[in-house]
Coordinates of C-alpha atoms and ligand atoms in Angstrom, one line a residue:
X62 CA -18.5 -9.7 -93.3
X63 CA -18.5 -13.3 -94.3
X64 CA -18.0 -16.4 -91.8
X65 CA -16.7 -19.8 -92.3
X66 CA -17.9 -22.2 -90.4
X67 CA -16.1 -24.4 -87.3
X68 CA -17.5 -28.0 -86.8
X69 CA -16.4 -30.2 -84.1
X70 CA -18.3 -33.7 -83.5
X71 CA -18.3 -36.1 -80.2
X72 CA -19.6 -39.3 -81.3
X73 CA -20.7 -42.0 -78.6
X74 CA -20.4 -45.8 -79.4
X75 CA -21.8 -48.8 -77.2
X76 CA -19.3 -51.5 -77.3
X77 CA -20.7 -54.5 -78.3
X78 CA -20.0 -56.6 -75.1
X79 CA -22.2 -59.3 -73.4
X80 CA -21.8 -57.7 -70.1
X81 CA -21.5 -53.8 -68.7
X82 CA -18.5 -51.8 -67.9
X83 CA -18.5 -51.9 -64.4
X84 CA -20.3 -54.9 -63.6
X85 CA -21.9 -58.5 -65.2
X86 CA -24.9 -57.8 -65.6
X87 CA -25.9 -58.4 -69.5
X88 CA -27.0 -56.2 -72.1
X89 CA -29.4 -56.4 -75.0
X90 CA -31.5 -54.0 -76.9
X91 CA -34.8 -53.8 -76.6
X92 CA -35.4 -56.1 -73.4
X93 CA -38.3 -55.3 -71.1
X94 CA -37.4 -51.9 -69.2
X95 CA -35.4 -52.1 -66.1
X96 CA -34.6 -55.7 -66.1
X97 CA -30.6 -55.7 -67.5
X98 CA -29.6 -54.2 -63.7
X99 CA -28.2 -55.3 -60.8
X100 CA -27.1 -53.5 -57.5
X101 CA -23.7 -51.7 -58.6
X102 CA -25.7 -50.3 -62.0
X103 CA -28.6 -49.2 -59.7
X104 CA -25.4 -47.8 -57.5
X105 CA -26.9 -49.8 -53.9
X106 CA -24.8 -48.4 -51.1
X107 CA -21.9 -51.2 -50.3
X108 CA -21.5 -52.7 -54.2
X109 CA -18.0 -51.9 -55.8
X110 CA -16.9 -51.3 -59.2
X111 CA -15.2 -54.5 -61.5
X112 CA -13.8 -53.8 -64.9
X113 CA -14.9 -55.3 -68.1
X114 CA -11.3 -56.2 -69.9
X115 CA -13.0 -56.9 -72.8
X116 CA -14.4 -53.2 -73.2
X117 CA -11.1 -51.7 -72.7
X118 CA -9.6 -54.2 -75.4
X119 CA -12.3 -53.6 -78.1
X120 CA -11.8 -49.9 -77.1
X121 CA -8.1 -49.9 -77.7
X122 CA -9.1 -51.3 -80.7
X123 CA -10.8 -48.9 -82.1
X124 CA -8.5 -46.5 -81.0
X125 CA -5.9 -48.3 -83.5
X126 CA -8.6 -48.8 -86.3
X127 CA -8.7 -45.0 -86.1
X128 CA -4.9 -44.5 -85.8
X129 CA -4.7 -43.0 -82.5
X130 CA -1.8 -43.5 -80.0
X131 CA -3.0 -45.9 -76.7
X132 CA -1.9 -44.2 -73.5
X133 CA 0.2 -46.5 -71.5
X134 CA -2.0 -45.7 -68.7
X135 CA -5.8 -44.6 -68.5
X136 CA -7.5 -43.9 -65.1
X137 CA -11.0 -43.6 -64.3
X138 CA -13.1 -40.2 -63.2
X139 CA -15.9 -39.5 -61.6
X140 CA -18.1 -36.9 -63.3
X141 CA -20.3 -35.7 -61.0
X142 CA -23.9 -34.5 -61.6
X143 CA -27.2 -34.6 -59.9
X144 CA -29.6 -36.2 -63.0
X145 CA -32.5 -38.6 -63.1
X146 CA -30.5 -40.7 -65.5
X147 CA -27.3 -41.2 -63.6
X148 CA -28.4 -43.7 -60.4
X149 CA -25.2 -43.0 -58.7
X150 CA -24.8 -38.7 -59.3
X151 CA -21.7 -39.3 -60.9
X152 CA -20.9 -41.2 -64.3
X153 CA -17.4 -43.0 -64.6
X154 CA -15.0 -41.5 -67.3
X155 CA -11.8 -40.8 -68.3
X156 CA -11.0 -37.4 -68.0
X157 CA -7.3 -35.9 -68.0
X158 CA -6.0 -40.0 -69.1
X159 CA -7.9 -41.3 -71.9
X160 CA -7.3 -44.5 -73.5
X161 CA -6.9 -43.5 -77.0
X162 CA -5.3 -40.4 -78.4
X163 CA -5.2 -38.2 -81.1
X164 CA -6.2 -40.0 -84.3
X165 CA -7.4 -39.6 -87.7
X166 CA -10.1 -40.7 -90.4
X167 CA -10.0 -40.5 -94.0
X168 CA -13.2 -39.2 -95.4
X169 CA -14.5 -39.0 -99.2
X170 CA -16.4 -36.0 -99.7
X171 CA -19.0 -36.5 -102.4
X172 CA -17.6 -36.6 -106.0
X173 CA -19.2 -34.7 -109.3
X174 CA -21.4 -37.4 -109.1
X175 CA -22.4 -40.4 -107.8
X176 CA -19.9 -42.4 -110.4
X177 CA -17.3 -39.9 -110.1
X178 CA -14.7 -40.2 -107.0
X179 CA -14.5 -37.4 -104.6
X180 CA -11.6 -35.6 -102.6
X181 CA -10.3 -37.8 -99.7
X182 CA -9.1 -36.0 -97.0
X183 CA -8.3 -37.0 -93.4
X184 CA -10.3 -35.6 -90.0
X185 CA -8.2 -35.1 -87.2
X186 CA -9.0 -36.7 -83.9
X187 CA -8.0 -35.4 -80.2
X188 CA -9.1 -38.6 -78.0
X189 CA -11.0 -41.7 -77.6
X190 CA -12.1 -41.9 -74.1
X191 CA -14.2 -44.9 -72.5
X192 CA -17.4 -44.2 -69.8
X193 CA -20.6 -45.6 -68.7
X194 CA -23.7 -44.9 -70.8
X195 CA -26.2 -43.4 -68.4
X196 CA -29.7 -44.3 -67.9
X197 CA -32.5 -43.8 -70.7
X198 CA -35.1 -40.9 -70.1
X199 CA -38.5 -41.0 -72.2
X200 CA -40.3 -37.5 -71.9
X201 CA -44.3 -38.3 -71.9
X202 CA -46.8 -35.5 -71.9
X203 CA -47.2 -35.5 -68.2
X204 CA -44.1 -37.8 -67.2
X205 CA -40.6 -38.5 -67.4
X206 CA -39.6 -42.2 -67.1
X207 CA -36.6 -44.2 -66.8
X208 CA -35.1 -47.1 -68.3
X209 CA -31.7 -48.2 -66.4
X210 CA -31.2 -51.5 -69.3
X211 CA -28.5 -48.8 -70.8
X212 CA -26.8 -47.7 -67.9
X213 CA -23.4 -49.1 -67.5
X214 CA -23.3 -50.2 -71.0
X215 CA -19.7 -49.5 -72.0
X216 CA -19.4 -46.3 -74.0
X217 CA -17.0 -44.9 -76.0
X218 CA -16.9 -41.2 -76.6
X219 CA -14.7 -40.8 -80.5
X220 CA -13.9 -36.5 -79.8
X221 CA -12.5 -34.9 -83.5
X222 CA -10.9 -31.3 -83.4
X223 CA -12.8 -28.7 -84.8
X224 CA -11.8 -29.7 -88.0
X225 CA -15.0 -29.7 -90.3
X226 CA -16.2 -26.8 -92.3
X227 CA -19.8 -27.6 -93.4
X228 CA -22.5 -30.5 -92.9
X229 CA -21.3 -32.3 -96.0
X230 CA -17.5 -33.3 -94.4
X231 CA -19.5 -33.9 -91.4
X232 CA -21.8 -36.6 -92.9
X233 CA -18.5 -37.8 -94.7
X234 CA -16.8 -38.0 -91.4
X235 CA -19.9 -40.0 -89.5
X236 CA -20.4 -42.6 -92.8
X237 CA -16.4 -42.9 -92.5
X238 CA -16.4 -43.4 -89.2
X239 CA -19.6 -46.3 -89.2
X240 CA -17.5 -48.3 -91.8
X241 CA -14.5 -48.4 -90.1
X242 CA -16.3 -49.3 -86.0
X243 CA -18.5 -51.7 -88.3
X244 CA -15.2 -53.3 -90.1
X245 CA -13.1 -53.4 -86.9
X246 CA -16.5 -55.2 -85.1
X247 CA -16.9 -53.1 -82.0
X248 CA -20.5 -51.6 -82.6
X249 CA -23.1 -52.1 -85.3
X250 CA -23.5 -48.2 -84.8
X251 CA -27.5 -48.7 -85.1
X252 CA -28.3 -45.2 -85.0
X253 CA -31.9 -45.9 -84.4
X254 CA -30.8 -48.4 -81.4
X255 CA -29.0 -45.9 -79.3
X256 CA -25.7 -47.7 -81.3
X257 CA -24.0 -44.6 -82.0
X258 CA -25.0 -41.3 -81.2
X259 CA -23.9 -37.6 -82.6
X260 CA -23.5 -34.2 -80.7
X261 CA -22.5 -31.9 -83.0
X262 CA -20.1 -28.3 -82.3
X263 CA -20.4 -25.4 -84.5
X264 CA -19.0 -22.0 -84.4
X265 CA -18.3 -19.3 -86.5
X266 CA -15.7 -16.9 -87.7
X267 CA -15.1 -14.3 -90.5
X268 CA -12.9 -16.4 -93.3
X269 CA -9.4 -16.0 -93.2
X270 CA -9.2 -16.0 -89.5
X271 CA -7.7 -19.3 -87.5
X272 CA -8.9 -18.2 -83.9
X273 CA -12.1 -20.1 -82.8
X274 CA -15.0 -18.6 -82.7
X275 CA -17.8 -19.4 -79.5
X276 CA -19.5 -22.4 -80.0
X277 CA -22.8 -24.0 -79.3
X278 CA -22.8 -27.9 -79.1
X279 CA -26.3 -29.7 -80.4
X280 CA -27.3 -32.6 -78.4
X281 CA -30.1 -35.3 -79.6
X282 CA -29.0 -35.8 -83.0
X283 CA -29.6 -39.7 -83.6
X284 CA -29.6 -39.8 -87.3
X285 CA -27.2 -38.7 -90.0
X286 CA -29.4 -36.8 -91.4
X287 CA -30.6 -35.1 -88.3
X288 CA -26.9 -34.2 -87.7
X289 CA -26.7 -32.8 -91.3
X290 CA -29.7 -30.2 -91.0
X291 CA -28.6 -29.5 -87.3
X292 CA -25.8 -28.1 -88.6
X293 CA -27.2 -26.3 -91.1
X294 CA -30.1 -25.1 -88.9
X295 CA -27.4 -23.8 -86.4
X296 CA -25.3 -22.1 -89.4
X297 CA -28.0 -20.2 -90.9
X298 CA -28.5 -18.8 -87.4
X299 CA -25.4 -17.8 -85.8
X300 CA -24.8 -16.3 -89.1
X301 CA -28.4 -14.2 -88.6
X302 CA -27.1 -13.2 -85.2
X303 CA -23.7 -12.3 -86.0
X304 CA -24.9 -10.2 -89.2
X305 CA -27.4 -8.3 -86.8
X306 CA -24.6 -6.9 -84.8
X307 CA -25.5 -9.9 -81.8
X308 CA -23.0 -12.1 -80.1
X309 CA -22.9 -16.2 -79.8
X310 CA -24.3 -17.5 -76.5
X311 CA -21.9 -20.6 -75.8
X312 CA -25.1 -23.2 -75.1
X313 CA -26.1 -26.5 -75.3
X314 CA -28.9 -27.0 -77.9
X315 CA -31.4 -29.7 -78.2
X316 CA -32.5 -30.7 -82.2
X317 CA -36.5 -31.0 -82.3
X318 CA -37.0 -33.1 -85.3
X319 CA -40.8 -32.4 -85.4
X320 CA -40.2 -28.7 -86.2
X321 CA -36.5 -28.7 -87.8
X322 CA -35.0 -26.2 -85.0
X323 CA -32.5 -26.0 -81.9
X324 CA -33.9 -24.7 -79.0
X325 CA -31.5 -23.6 -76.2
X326 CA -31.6 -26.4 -73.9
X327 CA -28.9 -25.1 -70.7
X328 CA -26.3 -22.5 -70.9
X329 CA -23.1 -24.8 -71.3
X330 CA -21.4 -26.1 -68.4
X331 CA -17.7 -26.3 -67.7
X332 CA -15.3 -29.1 -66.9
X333 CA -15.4 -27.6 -63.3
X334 CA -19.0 -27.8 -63.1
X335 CA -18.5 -31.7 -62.6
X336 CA -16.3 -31.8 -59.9
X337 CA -14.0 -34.1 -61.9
X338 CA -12.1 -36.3 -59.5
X339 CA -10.2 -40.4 -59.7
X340 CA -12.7 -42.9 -58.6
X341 CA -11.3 -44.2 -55.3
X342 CA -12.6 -47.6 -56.3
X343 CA -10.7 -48.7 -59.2
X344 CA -7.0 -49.1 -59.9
X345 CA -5.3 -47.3 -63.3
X346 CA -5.3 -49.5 -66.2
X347 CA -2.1 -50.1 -67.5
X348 CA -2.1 -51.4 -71.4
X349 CA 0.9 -53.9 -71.9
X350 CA 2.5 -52.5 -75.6
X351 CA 2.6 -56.3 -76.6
X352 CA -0.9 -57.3 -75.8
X353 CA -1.9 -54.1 -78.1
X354 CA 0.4 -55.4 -81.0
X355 CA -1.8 -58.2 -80.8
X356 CA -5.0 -56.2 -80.8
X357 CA -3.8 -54.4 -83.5
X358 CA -2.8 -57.4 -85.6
X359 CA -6.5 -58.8 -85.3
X360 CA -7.8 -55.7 -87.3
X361 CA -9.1 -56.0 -90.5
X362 CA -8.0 -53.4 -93.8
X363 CA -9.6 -50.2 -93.7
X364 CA -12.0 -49.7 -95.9
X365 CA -11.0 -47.1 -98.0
X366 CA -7.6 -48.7 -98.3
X367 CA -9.6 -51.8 -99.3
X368 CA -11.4 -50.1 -102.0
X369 CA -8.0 -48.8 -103.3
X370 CA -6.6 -52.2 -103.7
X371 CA -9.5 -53.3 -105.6
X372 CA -9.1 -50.7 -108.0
X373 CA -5.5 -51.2 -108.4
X374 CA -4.8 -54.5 -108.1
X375 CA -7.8 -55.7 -109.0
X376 CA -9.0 -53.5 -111.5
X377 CA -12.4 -52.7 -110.5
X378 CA -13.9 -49.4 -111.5
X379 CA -14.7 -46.9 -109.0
X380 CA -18.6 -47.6 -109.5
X381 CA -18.4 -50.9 -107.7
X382 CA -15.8 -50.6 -105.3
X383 CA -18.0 -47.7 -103.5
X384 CA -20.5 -50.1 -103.4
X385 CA -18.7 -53.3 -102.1
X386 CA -15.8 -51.6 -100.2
X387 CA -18.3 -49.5 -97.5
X388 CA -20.2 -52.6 -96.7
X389 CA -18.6 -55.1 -94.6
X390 CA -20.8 -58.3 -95.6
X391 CA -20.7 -57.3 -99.1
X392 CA -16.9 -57.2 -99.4
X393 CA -16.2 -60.0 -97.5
X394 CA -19.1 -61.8 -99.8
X395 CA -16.7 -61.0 -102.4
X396 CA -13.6 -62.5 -101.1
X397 CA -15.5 -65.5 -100.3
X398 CA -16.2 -65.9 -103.7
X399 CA -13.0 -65.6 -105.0
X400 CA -11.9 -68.2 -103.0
X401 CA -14.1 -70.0 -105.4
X402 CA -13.0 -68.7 -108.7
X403 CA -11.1 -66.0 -109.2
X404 CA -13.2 -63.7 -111.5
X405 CA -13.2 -60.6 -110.1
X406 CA -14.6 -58.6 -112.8
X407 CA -17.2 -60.8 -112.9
X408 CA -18.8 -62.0 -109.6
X409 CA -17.9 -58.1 -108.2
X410 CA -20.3 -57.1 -111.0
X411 CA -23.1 -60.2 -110.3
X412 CA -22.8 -58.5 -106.6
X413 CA -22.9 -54.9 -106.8
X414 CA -25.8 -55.2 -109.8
X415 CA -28.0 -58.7 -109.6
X416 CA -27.7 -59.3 -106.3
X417 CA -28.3 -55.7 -104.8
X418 CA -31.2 -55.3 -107.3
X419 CA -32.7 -59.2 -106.1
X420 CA -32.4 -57.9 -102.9
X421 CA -33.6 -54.7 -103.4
X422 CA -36.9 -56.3 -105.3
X423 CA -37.2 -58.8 -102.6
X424 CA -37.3 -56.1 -99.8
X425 CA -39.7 -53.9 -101.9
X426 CA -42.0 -57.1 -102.0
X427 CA -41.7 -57.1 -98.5
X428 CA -39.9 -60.5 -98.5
X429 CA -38.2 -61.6 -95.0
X430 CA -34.7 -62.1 -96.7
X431 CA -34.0 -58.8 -97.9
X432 CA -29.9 -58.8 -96.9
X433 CA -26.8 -60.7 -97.7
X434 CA -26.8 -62.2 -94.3
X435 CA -29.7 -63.9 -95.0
X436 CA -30.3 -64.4 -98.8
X437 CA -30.3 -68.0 -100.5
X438 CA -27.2 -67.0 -102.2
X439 CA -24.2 -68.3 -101.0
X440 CA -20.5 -66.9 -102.3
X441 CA -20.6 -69.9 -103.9
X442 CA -23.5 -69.8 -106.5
X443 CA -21.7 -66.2 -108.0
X444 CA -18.2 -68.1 -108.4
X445 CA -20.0 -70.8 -109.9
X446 CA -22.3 -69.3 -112.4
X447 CA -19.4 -66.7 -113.5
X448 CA -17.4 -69.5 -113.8
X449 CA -19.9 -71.6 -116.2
X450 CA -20.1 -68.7 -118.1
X451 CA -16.2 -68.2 -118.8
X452 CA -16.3 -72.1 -119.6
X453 CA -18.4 -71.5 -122.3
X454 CA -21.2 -73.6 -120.6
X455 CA -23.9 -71.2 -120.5
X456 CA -24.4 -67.3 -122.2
X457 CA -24.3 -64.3 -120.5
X458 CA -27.5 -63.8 -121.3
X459 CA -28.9 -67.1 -119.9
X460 CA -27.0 -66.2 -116.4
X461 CA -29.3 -63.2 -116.1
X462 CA -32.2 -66.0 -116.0
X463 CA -30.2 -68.5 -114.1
X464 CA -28.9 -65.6 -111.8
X465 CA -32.6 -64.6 -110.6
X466 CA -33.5 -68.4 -110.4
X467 CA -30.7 -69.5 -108.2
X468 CA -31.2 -66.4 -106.0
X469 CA -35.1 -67.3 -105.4
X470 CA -34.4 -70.8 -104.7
X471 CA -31.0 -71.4 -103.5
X472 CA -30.2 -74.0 -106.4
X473 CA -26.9 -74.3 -107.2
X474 CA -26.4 -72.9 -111.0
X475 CA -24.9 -75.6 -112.6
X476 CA -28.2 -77.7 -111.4
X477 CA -30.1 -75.5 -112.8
X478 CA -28.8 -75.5 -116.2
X479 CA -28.9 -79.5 -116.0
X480 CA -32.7 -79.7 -115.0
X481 CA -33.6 -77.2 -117.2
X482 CA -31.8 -77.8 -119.9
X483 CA -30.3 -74.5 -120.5
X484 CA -26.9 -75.6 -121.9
X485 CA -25.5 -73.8 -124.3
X486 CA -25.4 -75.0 -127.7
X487 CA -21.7 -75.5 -129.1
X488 CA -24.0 -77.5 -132.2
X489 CA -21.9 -75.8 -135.4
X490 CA -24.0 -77.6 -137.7
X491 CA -27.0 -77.0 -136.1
X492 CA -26.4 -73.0 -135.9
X493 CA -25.2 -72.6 -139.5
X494 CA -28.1 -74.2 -140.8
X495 CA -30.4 -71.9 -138.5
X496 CA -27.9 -68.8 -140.0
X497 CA -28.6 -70.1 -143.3
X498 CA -32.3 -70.4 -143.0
X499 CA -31.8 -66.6 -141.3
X500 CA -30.0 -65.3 -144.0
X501 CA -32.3 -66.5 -146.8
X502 CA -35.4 -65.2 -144.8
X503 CA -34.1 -61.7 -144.4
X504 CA -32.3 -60.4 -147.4
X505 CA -32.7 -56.7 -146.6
X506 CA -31.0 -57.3 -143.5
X507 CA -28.1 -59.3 -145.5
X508 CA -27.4 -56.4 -148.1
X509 CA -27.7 -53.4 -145.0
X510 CA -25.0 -55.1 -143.2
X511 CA -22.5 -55.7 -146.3
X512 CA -23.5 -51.4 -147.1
X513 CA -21.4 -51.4 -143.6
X514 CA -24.3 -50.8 -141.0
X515 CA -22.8 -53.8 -138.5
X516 CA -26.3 -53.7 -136.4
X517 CA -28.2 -55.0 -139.1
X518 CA -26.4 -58.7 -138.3
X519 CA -28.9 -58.5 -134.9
X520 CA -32.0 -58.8 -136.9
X521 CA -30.0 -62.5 -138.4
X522 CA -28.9 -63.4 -134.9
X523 CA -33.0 -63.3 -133.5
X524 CA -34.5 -65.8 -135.4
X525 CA -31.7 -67.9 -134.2
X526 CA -31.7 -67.4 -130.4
X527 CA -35.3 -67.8 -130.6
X528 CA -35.1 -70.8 -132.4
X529 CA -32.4 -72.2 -129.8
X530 CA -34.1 -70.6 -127.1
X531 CA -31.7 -68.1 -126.5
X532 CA -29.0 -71.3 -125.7
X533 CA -26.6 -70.4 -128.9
X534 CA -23.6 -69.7 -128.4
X535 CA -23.4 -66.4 -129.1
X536 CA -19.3 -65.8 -130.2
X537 CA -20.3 -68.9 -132.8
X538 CA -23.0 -67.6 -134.3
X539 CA -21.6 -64.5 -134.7
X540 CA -18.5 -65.9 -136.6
X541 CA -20.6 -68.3 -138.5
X542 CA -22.9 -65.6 -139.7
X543 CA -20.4 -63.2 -140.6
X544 CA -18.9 -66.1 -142.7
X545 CA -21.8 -67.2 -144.2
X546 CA -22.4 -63.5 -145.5
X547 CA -18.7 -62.9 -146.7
X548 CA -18.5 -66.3 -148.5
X549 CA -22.3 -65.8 -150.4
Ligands
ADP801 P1 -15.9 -29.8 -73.7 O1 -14.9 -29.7 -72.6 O2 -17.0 -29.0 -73.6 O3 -16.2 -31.3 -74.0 P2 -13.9 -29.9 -75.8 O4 -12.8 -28.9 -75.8 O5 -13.6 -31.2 -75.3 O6 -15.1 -29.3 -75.0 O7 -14.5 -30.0 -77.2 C1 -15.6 -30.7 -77.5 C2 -15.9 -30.7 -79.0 O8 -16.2 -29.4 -79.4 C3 -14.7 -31.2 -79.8 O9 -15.2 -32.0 -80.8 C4 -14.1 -29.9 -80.3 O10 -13.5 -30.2 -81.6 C5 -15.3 -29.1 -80.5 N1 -15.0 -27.6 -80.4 C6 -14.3 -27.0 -79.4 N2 -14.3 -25.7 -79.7 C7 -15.0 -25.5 -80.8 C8 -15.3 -24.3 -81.6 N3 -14.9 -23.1 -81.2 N4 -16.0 -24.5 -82.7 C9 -16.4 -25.7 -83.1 N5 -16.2 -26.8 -82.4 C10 -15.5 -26.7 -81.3
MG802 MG1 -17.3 -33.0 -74.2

């Protein structure tokens, strides 16, 4: 028999917030263990509970940035287990009232190739629900220590249907999904931060069917590529076990990246497991419909719908748009410099080419400024030199030189041309006597190009740019040579 695969991913977000869910104590990556707490984190007997607005805004918004419905009402829950990470046994959640519902992502699988664009389709969503991010456990050799910076940090958990058939719409879905929590400014989804973090569903069942198969859910996936091969890991063997006559243990599964295998970590437990019951200590949160027009109205475009526009009204090909329109910085880098001049052809291309290969030199030679964020260039030098160009001030060619000067010193372009002298030469008199002198020195070259072989006016134009250094105008010379030729 042959089985299609089921995938169904639970994503977790930290909401960028200065302050925890449930109390004010602050958050920050990376600060000395067990120094971001305070009494109601560390769950002290006597503290009480006091919502962070600001986590349940940014959490509505994403909840719109991913086109769910927001509940009127959400509640709190308190999941209850008996963990090292959790400092008071339970965690806060939403359970049966989550804050965001249903939803959907558009995704772009991967085209015929990487200049080609690939199938969009949309991933369905079944809730966006907010919790606490529990405490941090680091397994040592002989030890298990804790780190309680993390707990409280407002989470939200991003639940799809089972709606993914392999690890390739699933990689599509989680890149998707970065862009638009990156775009709408509620996590920088830092994988390697604890930022965002992947467990990943899978189940089988023989094609053609629409019931569900038993699942197994992965845990400790905290890399795109680790969810990729879990899935594929997990795959290959249910498909082992189901060929061999076996059945599906439903299980939670923990990734080992060291060795590129699940082991069975628990046998799964159910929702009554956690004794699911409304924490006594905080009210329901109503969400006024007006306040989340507003939320909504803050939101930026959508990536993909972004990229769309540029190629329609803008005109941009597909192999720049996938590399402005997934970035953040680099679009809005873009904008910026159309504010400037409006050359969109242009300074998209001086971005998606010069500036990521500057940058990508830059990094390789291990230089500190090695993003946009932080490069010398500002939108403003791209409008600039792509607007010198169209004025006829400087060549094309000249801007590639100019380009990698202004982006190692932060010069504006039009300064550079002035203090080195790179003007363009609009000198008619001066280039036809250089064509003439061309001509006369390279008659084979001459008689090639009038036998129709149009290249052979190149080997006229060198001795020309060399002897302007390169600062001829090139649309001139080109005229003035063909002239020259037709009139001899
Ligand atoms: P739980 O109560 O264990 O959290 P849910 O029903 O909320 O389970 O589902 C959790 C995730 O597992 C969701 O992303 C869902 O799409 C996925 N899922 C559920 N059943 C299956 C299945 N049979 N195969 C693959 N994924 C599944
Ligand atoms: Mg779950």
């Amino acid at each position: 028999m042959s089985y299609e695969a089921v995938i169904g991913l639970e994503v977790h977000v930290q909401i960028k917030t200065r302050t925890k869910m449930f109390t004010a104590a602050p958050y920050v990556y990376g600060a000395e263990p067990n120094t971001l707490t305070d009494p109601v984190v560390l769950g002290l007997p006597g503290t009480l509970p006091v919502l962070n607005h600001l986590a349940i805004e940014k959490c509505a918004q994403l909840g719109l940035m991913l086109q769910c419905a927001i509940a009127e009402q959400c509640k709190w829950d308190r999941k209850n287990y008996f963990y090292p990470d959790s400092p008071k046994n339970y965690q806060l959640t939403q359970n049966d009232q989550p804050l965001c519902i249903g939803g959907k992502v558009e995704i772009e699988l991967p085209g015929p190739s990487r200049n080609i664009e690939g199938e969009h389709r949309w991933v369905q969503l079944n809730r966006i629900h907010l919790e606490e991010d529990p405490g941090k456990l680091t397994h040592e050799a002989f030890d298990t220590v804790i780190d309680f910076n993390r707990a409280g940090v407002p989470l939200a958990e991003i639940v799809t249907e089972p709606d993914m058939q392999n690890s390739t719409e699933a990689v599509a879905f989680l890149n998707a999904l970065r862009n638009l929590i990156i775009y709408a400014g509620i996590s920088d989804c830092d994988m390697e931060k604890g930022q965002m973090r992947c467990d990943a569903n899978v189940s089988l069942r023989p094609v053609g069917t629409n019931s569900l198969g038993t699942r197994t859910e992965m845990k400790n996936l905290n890399s795109i590529s680790n969810v990729k091969a879990a899935i594929e890991y997990e795959i290959a063997r249910q498909t082992q076990i189901l060929d061999e006559g076996g059945v599906i243990v439903q299980e939670t599964r923990r990734w080992d990246v060291d060795s590129s295998s699940s082991s069975s970590l628990r046998s799964k437990e159910e929702a009554h497991d956690y004794r699911y019951f409304p924490d006594p200590d905080l009210m329901p949160v109503q969400m006024d419909p007006k306040r989340i027009e507003q939320l909504d109205a803050q939101l930026p475009e959508r990536p993909l719908d972004k990229q769309r526009r540029y190629q329609g009204d803008l005109d941009l090909p597909y192999t720049i748009t996938s590399v402005l329109c997934p970035n953040l910085q680099l679009s809005e880098f873009f904008e910026a410099a159309l504010e400037v001049y409006a050359a969109p052809k242009a300074i998209a291309n001086y971005i998606a080419n010069d500036l990521l290969r500057e940058l990508a030199d830059a990094s390789a030679r291990g230089a500190s400024s090695h993003c946009v964020s932080d490069c010398k260039l500002t939108p403003a030098h791209i409008a600039t030199l792509a607007k010198i160009i169209d004025t006829g001030v400087i060549s094309k060619q000249i801007g590639k030189e100019v380009f990698t000067e202004m982006f190692n010193t932060g010069i504006m372009p039009d300064v550079i041309v002035k203090t080195k002298g790179l003007k363009q030469s609009n000198d008619s008199e001066e280039i036809e006597s250089l064509c003439r002198e061309a001509i006369a020195g390279n008659e084979k070259a001459v008689s090639e190009y009038r036998a129709g072989n149009l290249k052979a006016l190149n080997a006229l134009k060198g001795p020309v740019m060399k002897a302007t250094k390169g600062k001829a105008n090139p649309a001139m010379l080109d005229d003035l040579l063909k002239q020259l030729i037709d009139k001899a």
